[in-house]
Short mmCIF file of N, CA and C in Angstrom, two decimals:
data_model
loop_
_atom_site.label_atom_id
_atom_site.label_comp_id
_atom_site.label_asym_id
_atom_site.label_seq_id
_atom_site.Cartn_x
_atom_site.Cartn_y
_atom_site.Cartn_z
N UNK A 337 149.16 192.11 161.49
CA UNK A 337 148.52 191.23 162.46
C UNK A 337 147.08 191.71 162.67
N UNK A 338 146.15 190.77 162.72
CA UNK A 338 144.74 191.09 162.92
C UNK A 338 144.49 191.52 164.37
N UNK A 339 143.44 192.31 164.56
CA UNK A 339 143.03 192.72 165.90
C UNK A 339 142.64 191.47 166.69
N UNK A 340 143.19 191.34 167.89
CA UNK A 340 142.83 190.22 168.75
C UNK A 340 143.56 188.93 168.48
N UNK A 341 144.51 188.94 167.54
CA UNK A 341 145.26 187.72 167.24
C UNK A 341 146.70 187.87 167.71
N UNK A 342 147.18 186.86 168.42
CA UNK A 342 148.56 186.86 168.88
C UNK A 342 149.28 185.65 168.32
N UNK A 343 150.58 185.67 168.36
CA UNK A 343 151.37 184.52 167.89
C UNK A 343 151.23 183.33 168.84
N UNK A 344 151.17 183.61 170.12
CA UNK A 344 151.23 182.52 171.10
C UNK A 344 149.88 181.89 171.46
N UNK A 345 148.78 182.68 171.50
CA UNK A 345 147.50 182.12 171.94
C UNK A 345 146.38 182.32 170.93
N UNK A 346 146.73 182.60 169.69
CA UNK A 346 145.70 182.76 168.66
C UNK A 346 144.80 183.95 168.95
N UNK A 347 143.55 183.80 168.64
CA UNK A 347 142.59 184.89 168.87
C UNK A 347 142.23 184.95 170.35
N UNK A 348 142.12 186.19 170.84
CA UNK A 348 141.77 186.38 172.24
C UNK A 348 140.89 187.61 172.37
N UNK A 349 140.18 187.67 173.49
CA UNK A 349 139.32 188.82 173.76
C UNK A 349 139.26 189.03 175.26
N UNK A 350 139.14 190.28 175.65
CA UNK A 350 138.99 190.61 177.06
C UNK A 350 137.92 191.67 177.24
N UNK A 351 137.10 191.49 178.25
CA UNK A 351 136.05 192.45 178.58
C UNK A 351 136.04 192.60 180.09
N UNK A 352 135.91 193.83 180.56
CA UNK A 352 135.87 194.06 182.01
C UNK A 352 134.94 195.20 182.34
N UNK A 353 134.44 195.16 183.57
CA UNK A 353 133.58 196.23 184.04
C UNK A 353 133.75 196.36 185.55
N UNK A 354 133.77 197.60 186.01
CA UNK A 354 133.85 197.86 187.45
C UNK A 354 132.43 198.03 187.97
N UNK A 355 132.12 197.28 189.01
CA UNK A 355 130.78 197.25 189.58
C UNK A 355 130.79 197.77 191.01
N UNK A 356 129.66 198.29 191.48
CA UNK A 356 129.59 198.79 192.86
C UNK A 356 129.40 197.64 193.85
N UNK A 357 130.39 196.77 193.88
CA UNK A 357 130.38 195.59 194.74
C UNK A 357 131.72 195.50 195.46
N UNK A 358 131.70 194.92 196.65
CA UNK A 358 132.97 194.61 197.31
C UNK A 358 133.58 193.40 196.60
N UNK A 359 134.83 193.13 196.88
CA UNK A 359 135.49 191.96 196.32
C UNK A 359 134.73 190.69 196.69
N UNK A 360 134.31 190.59 197.93
CA UNK A 360 133.58 189.40 198.39
C UNK A 360 132.25 189.24 197.65
N UNK A 361 131.53 190.33 197.46
CA UNK A 361 130.25 190.27 196.74
C UNK A 361 130.45 189.89 195.28
N UNK A 362 131.47 190.43 194.66
CA UNK A 362 131.75 190.11 193.25
C UNK A 362 132.14 188.65 193.11
N UNK A 363 132.98 188.16 194.01
CA UNK A 363 133.40 186.76 193.95
C UNK A 363 132.19 185.84 194.12
N UNK A 364 131.34 186.14 195.08
CA UNK A 364 130.14 185.33 195.30
C UNK A 364 129.25 185.33 194.06
N UNK A 365 129.18 186.47 193.39
CA UNK A 365 128.38 186.56 192.18
C UNK A 365 128.94 185.63 191.10
N UNK A 366 130.22 185.49 191.02
CA UNK A 366 130.85 184.65 189.99
C UNK A 366 130.69 183.16 190.30
N UNK A 367 130.85 182.76 191.55
CA UNK A 367 130.87 181.32 191.87
C UNK A 367 129.55 180.76 192.40
N UNK A 368 128.55 181.61 192.62
CA UNK A 368 127.25 181.11 193.09
C UNK A 368 126.51 180.44 191.93
N UNK A 369 125.61 179.51 192.22
CA UNK A 369 124.82 178.89 191.14
C UNK A 369 124.11 179.93 190.27
N UNK A 370 123.58 180.97 190.86
CA UNK A 370 122.90 182.02 190.08
C UNK A 370 123.88 182.71 189.13
N UNK A 371 125.05 183.07 189.64
CA UNK A 371 126.07 183.72 188.81
C UNK A 371 126.59 182.81 187.71
N UNK A 372 126.83 181.55 188.07
CA UNK A 372 127.31 180.58 187.07
C UNK A 372 126.30 180.45 185.94
N UNK A 373 125.01 180.44 186.26
CA UNK A 373 123.98 180.38 185.22
C UNK A 373 124.06 181.57 184.28
N UNK A 374 124.47 182.72 184.79
CA UNK A 374 124.57 183.92 183.96
C UNK A 374 125.76 183.83 183.02
N UNK A 375 126.94 183.51 183.53
CA UNK A 375 128.12 183.58 182.66
C UNK A 375 128.47 182.27 181.97
N UNK A 376 128.12 181.14 182.57
CA UNK A 376 128.47 179.85 181.96
C UNK A 376 127.26 179.22 181.27
N UNK A 377 126.13 179.31 181.91
CA UNK A 377 124.92 178.69 181.40
C UNK A 377 124.44 177.65 182.39
N UNK A 378 123.31 177.07 182.09
CA UNK A 378 122.72 176.09 182.99
C UNK A 378 123.51 174.79 182.93
N UNK A 379 123.96 174.34 184.09
CA UNK A 379 124.74 173.10 184.18
C UNK A 379 124.05 172.14 185.15
N UNK A 380 124.36 170.87 185.01
CA UNK A 380 123.69 169.87 185.85
C UNK A 380 124.30 169.77 187.24
N UNK A 381 125.58 170.10 187.38
CA UNK A 381 126.24 169.98 188.68
C UNK A 381 127.02 171.25 188.97
N UNK A 382 126.92 171.73 190.19
CA UNK A 382 127.65 172.93 190.57
C UNK A 382 128.91 172.58 191.35
N UNK A 383 129.57 171.50 190.94
CA UNK A 383 130.85 171.14 191.53
C UNK A 383 131.89 172.09 190.95
N UNK A 384 132.14 173.16 191.65
CA UNK A 384 133.03 174.19 191.16
C UNK A 384 134.36 174.05 191.88
N UNK A 385 135.09 172.96 191.55
CA UNK A 385 136.39 172.70 192.17
C UNK A 385 137.38 172.34 191.07
N UNK A 386 138.66 172.51 191.37
CA UNK A 386 139.71 172.22 190.40
C UNK A 386 139.60 170.77 189.95
N UNK A 387 139.62 170.56 188.65
CA UNK A 387 139.52 169.23 188.07
C UNK A 387 138.11 168.81 187.71
N UNK A 388 137.12 169.57 188.17
CA UNK A 388 135.72 169.24 187.87
C UNK A 388 135.41 169.55 186.41
N UNK A 389 134.70 168.65 185.76
CA UNK A 389 134.23 168.86 184.39
C UNK A 389 132.83 169.42 184.44
N UNK A 390 132.45 170.13 183.40
CA UNK A 390 131.10 170.68 183.32
C UNK A 390 130.62 170.60 181.87
N UNK A 391 129.33 170.65 181.71
CA UNK A 391 128.72 170.82 180.38
C UNK A 391 127.41 171.56 180.57
N UNK A 392 127.12 172.43 179.64
CA UNK A 392 125.91 173.25 179.73
C UNK A 392 124.85 172.74 178.77
N UNK A 393 123.64 173.18 178.99
CA UNK A 393 122.55 172.80 178.11
C UNK A 393 122.71 173.37 176.70
N UNK A 394 123.51 174.43 176.55
CA UNK A 394 123.72 175.00 175.22
C UNK A 394 124.93 174.40 174.50
N UNK A 395 125.53 173.37 175.08
CA UNK A 395 126.61 172.66 174.39
C UNK A 395 128.01 173.16 174.67
N UNK A 396 128.21 173.85 175.78
CA UNK A 396 129.54 174.29 176.19
C UNK A 396 130.07 173.27 177.19
N UNK A 397 131.34 172.89 177.05
CA UNK A 397 131.92 171.94 178.00
C UNK A 397 133.34 172.35 178.34
N UNK A 398 133.84 171.80 179.43
CA UNK A 398 135.21 172.11 179.82
C UNK A 398 135.54 171.57 181.20
N UNK A 399 136.64 172.08 181.71
CA UNK A 399 137.16 171.64 183.01
C UNK A 399 137.65 172.85 183.79
N UNK A 400 137.37 172.87 185.08
CA UNK A 400 137.90 173.91 185.96
C UNK A 400 139.38 173.60 186.19
N UNK A 401 140.26 174.53 185.86
CA UNK A 401 141.71 174.31 185.98
C UNK A 401 142.33 175.00 187.18
N UNK A 402 141.87 176.21 187.48
CA UNK A 402 142.44 176.99 188.58
C UNK A 402 141.28 177.68 189.31
N UNK A 403 141.36 177.68 190.61
CA UNK A 403 140.35 178.37 191.41
C UNK A 403 141.05 179.00 192.61
N UNK A 404 141.32 180.28 192.50
CA UNK A 404 141.94 181.04 193.59
C UNK A 404 140.86 181.94 194.18
N UNK A 405 140.40 181.57 195.37
CA UNK A 405 139.27 182.26 195.99
C UNK A 405 139.48 183.76 196.03
N UNK A 406 138.43 184.48 195.61
CA UNK A 406 138.37 185.94 195.56
C UNK A 406 139.40 186.54 194.61
N UNK A 407 139.97 185.72 193.71
CA UNK A 407 140.93 186.24 192.74
C UNK A 407 140.58 185.86 191.31
N UNK A 408 140.61 184.55 191.02
CA UNK A 408 140.36 184.16 189.63
C UNK A 408 139.93 182.71 189.49
N UNK A 409 139.27 182.46 188.38
CA UNK A 409 138.88 181.12 187.94
C UNK A 409 139.45 180.97 186.53
N UNK A 410 140.08 179.85 186.27
CA UNK A 410 140.56 179.55 184.92
C UNK A 410 139.98 178.20 184.53
N UNK A 411 139.40 178.13 183.34
CA UNK A 411 138.78 176.90 182.89
C UNK A 411 138.92 176.76 181.38
N UNK A 412 138.78 175.53 180.92
CA UNK A 412 138.67 175.34 179.49
C UNK A 412 137.22 175.57 179.11
N UNK A 413 136.99 176.06 177.90
CA UNK A 413 135.65 176.45 177.45
C UNK A 413 135.56 176.10 175.98
N UNK A 414 134.68 175.13 175.66
CA UNK A 414 134.61 174.63 174.29
C UNK A 414 133.17 174.48 173.83
N UNK A 415 132.89 175.04 172.67
CA UNK A 415 131.60 174.81 172.02
C UNK A 415 131.69 173.46 171.31
N UNK A 416 130.55 172.80 171.17
CA UNK A 416 130.52 171.50 170.50
C UNK A 416 131.21 171.52 169.14
N UNK A 417 130.99 172.58 168.36
CA UNK A 417 131.51 172.61 167.00
C UNK A 417 132.98 173.03 166.89
N UNK A 418 133.60 173.43 168.00
CA UNK A 418 135.01 173.79 167.96
C UNK A 418 135.87 172.54 168.03
N UNK A 419 136.99 172.56 167.33
CA UNK A 419 137.92 171.42 167.35
C UNK A 419 138.64 171.30 168.69
N UNK A 420 138.97 172.44 169.28
CA UNK A 420 139.70 172.41 170.56
C UNK A 420 139.13 173.46 171.50
N UNK A 421 139.44 173.28 172.76
CA UNK A 421 138.94 174.19 173.79
C UNK A 421 139.73 175.49 173.82
N UNK A 422 139.05 176.54 174.22
CA UNK A 422 139.71 177.81 174.52
C UNK A 422 139.98 177.83 176.02
N UNK A 423 140.67 178.86 176.46
CA UNK A 423 140.91 179.06 177.89
C UNK A 423 140.20 180.34 178.30
N UNK A 424 139.40 180.25 179.35
CA UNK A 424 138.67 181.40 179.87
C UNK A 424 139.16 181.67 181.29
N UNK A 425 139.46 182.94 181.55
CA UNK A 425 139.83 183.34 182.90
C UNK A 425 138.90 184.47 183.35
N UNK A 426 138.37 184.32 184.54
CA UNK A 426 137.53 185.35 185.15
C UNK A 426 138.27 185.84 186.39
N UNK A 427 138.46 187.14 186.46
CA UNK A 427 139.17 187.72 187.60
C UNK A 427 138.28 188.71 188.32
N UNK A 428 138.45 188.76 189.63
CA UNK A 428 137.83 189.81 190.43
C UNK A 428 138.98 190.66 190.97
N UNK A 429 138.92 191.96 190.67
CA UNK A 429 140.02 192.86 191.00
C UNK A 429 139.48 193.98 191.89
N UNK A 430 139.90 193.97 193.15
CA UNK A 430 139.42 194.96 194.12
C UNK A 430 139.94 196.34 193.76
N UNK A 431 139.05 197.34 193.86
CA UNK A 431 139.41 198.73 193.61
C UNK A 431 139.46 199.48 194.94
N UNK A 432 140.17 200.57 194.98
CA UNK A 432 140.34 201.33 196.22
C UNK A 432 139.04 201.98 196.71
N UNK A 433 138.11 202.24 195.81
CA UNK A 433 136.89 202.97 196.16
C UNK A 433 135.75 202.07 196.63
N UNK A 434 136.07 200.84 197.04
CA UNK A 434 135.03 199.92 197.51
C UNK A 434 134.30 199.21 196.39
N UNK A 435 134.77 199.38 195.18
CA UNK A 435 134.18 198.71 194.03
C UNK A 435 135.07 197.55 193.61
N UNK A 436 134.60 196.78 192.65
CA UNK A 436 135.37 195.63 192.18
C UNK A 436 135.22 195.50 190.66
N UNK A 437 136.31 195.21 189.98
CA UNK A 437 136.28 194.98 188.55
C UNK A 437 136.18 193.48 188.31
N UNK A 438 135.25 193.10 187.45
CA UNK A 438 135.13 191.71 187.00
C UNK A 438 135.63 191.68 185.57
N UNK A 439 136.56 190.78 185.31
CA UNK A 439 137.22 190.70 184.02
C UNK A 439 137.07 189.30 183.43
N UNK A 440 136.68 189.24 182.16
CA UNK A 440 136.64 187.99 181.40
C UNK A 440 137.70 188.07 180.33
N UNK A 441 138.57 187.08 180.26
CA UNK A 441 139.60 187.02 179.22
C UNK A 441 139.59 185.62 178.63
N UNK A 442 139.45 185.53 177.32
CA UNK A 442 139.39 184.24 176.66
C UNK A 442 140.42 184.21 175.54
N UNK A 443 141.18 183.11 175.50
CA UNK A 443 142.22 182.96 174.47
C UNK A 443 142.10 181.60 173.80
N UNK A 444 142.87 181.44 172.74
CA UNK A 444 142.82 180.23 171.90
C UNK A 444 141.47 180.07 171.21
N UNK A 445 140.89 181.18 170.80
CA UNK A 445 139.63 181.13 170.06
C UNK A 445 139.92 180.74 168.61
N UNK A 446 139.01 179.99 167.98
CA UNK A 446 139.28 179.46 166.63
C UNK A 446 139.41 180.49 165.51
N UNK A 447 138.69 181.62 165.60
CA UNK A 447 138.69 182.56 164.48
C UNK A 447 138.33 183.96 164.94
N UNK A 448 138.49 184.92 164.05
CA UNK A 448 138.10 186.30 164.37
C UNK A 448 136.59 186.39 164.56
N UNK A 449 135.82 185.59 163.83
CA UNK A 449 134.36 185.55 163.99
C UNK A 449 134.00 185.08 165.41
N UNK A 450 134.68 184.03 165.87
CA UNK A 450 134.44 183.53 167.23
C UNK A 450 134.86 184.56 168.26
N UNK A 451 135.94 185.29 167.99
CA UNK A 451 136.40 186.35 168.89
C UNK A 451 135.31 187.41 169.05
N UNK A 452 134.74 187.86 167.95
CA UNK A 452 133.68 188.87 168.00
C UNK A 452 132.45 188.34 168.73
N UNK A 453 132.10 187.09 168.46
CA UNK A 453 130.95 186.47 169.13
C UNK A 453 131.16 186.42 170.64
N UNK A 454 132.36 186.05 171.06
CA UNK A 454 132.64 185.94 172.49
C UNK A 454 132.72 187.32 173.14
N UNK A 455 133.20 188.31 172.41
CA UNK A 455 133.22 189.67 172.93
C UNK A 455 131.80 190.12 173.27
N UNK A 456 130.87 189.88 172.36
CA UNK A 456 129.47 190.23 172.59
C UNK A 456 128.93 189.44 173.79
N UNK A 457 129.23 188.15 173.83
CA UNK A 457 128.74 187.32 174.94
C UNK A 457 129.19 187.87 176.28
N UNK A 458 130.50 188.14 176.44
CA UNK A 458 131.01 188.59 177.74
C UNK A 458 130.51 189.98 178.08
N UNK A 459 130.29 190.85 177.09
CA UNK A 459 129.70 192.16 177.36
C UNK A 459 128.27 191.99 177.87
N UNK A 460 127.51 191.07 177.25
CA UNK A 460 126.14 190.81 177.70
C UNK A 460 126.12 190.20 179.10
N UNK A 461 127.07 189.31 179.38
CA UNK A 461 127.17 188.71 180.71
C UNK A 461 127.41 189.78 181.76
N UNK A 462 128.35 190.68 181.50
CA UNK A 462 128.63 191.75 182.46
C UNK A 462 127.41 192.65 182.66
N UNK A 463 126.67 192.89 181.60
CA UNK A 463 125.46 193.70 181.72
C UNK A 463 124.43 192.97 182.60
N UNK A 464 124.25 191.67 182.39
CA UNK A 464 123.31 190.89 183.20
C UNK A 464 123.74 190.85 184.67
N UNK A 465 125.04 190.68 184.89
CA UNK A 465 125.54 190.68 186.28
C UNK A 465 125.26 192.04 186.93
N UNK A 466 125.46 193.10 186.18
CA UNK A 466 125.24 194.43 186.72
C UNK A 466 123.75 194.64 187.04
N UNK A 467 122.88 194.12 186.21
CA UNK A 467 121.45 194.25 186.45
C UNK A 467 121.01 193.48 187.69
N UNK A 468 121.78 192.43 188.03
CA UNK A 468 121.44 191.62 189.18
C UNK A 468 121.86 192.20 190.51
N UNK A 469 122.50 193.34 190.47
CA UNK A 469 122.98 193.99 191.70
C UNK A 469 121.83 194.57 192.48
#
């Protein structure tokens, strides 16, 4: 079996980082227009509610599927050239030391190449979020 490939969800990748933020601060960073621009890209509408569709200027589109405040966001995430959407989940996980872990997990990726590309993307996103602290 290839690295990052499962029988049930195809290729997947996960990246996480613990930041010196409270759970509330980390959550706000994820769902604020500024934070959304960092991890999702520039979108025309910031309707961040379950069932809302989005599309970015770089050609990413999808739908918000789950939104559990201060816990997680689950959405479909599709590049124009992909045949089908992947599933992206962003979690905020409170730590005992007053810090918070932000986790990106994406599954149903089309190929190992796309998996590597998304791994780099989410690592860069976490770095940008950290710089914004």
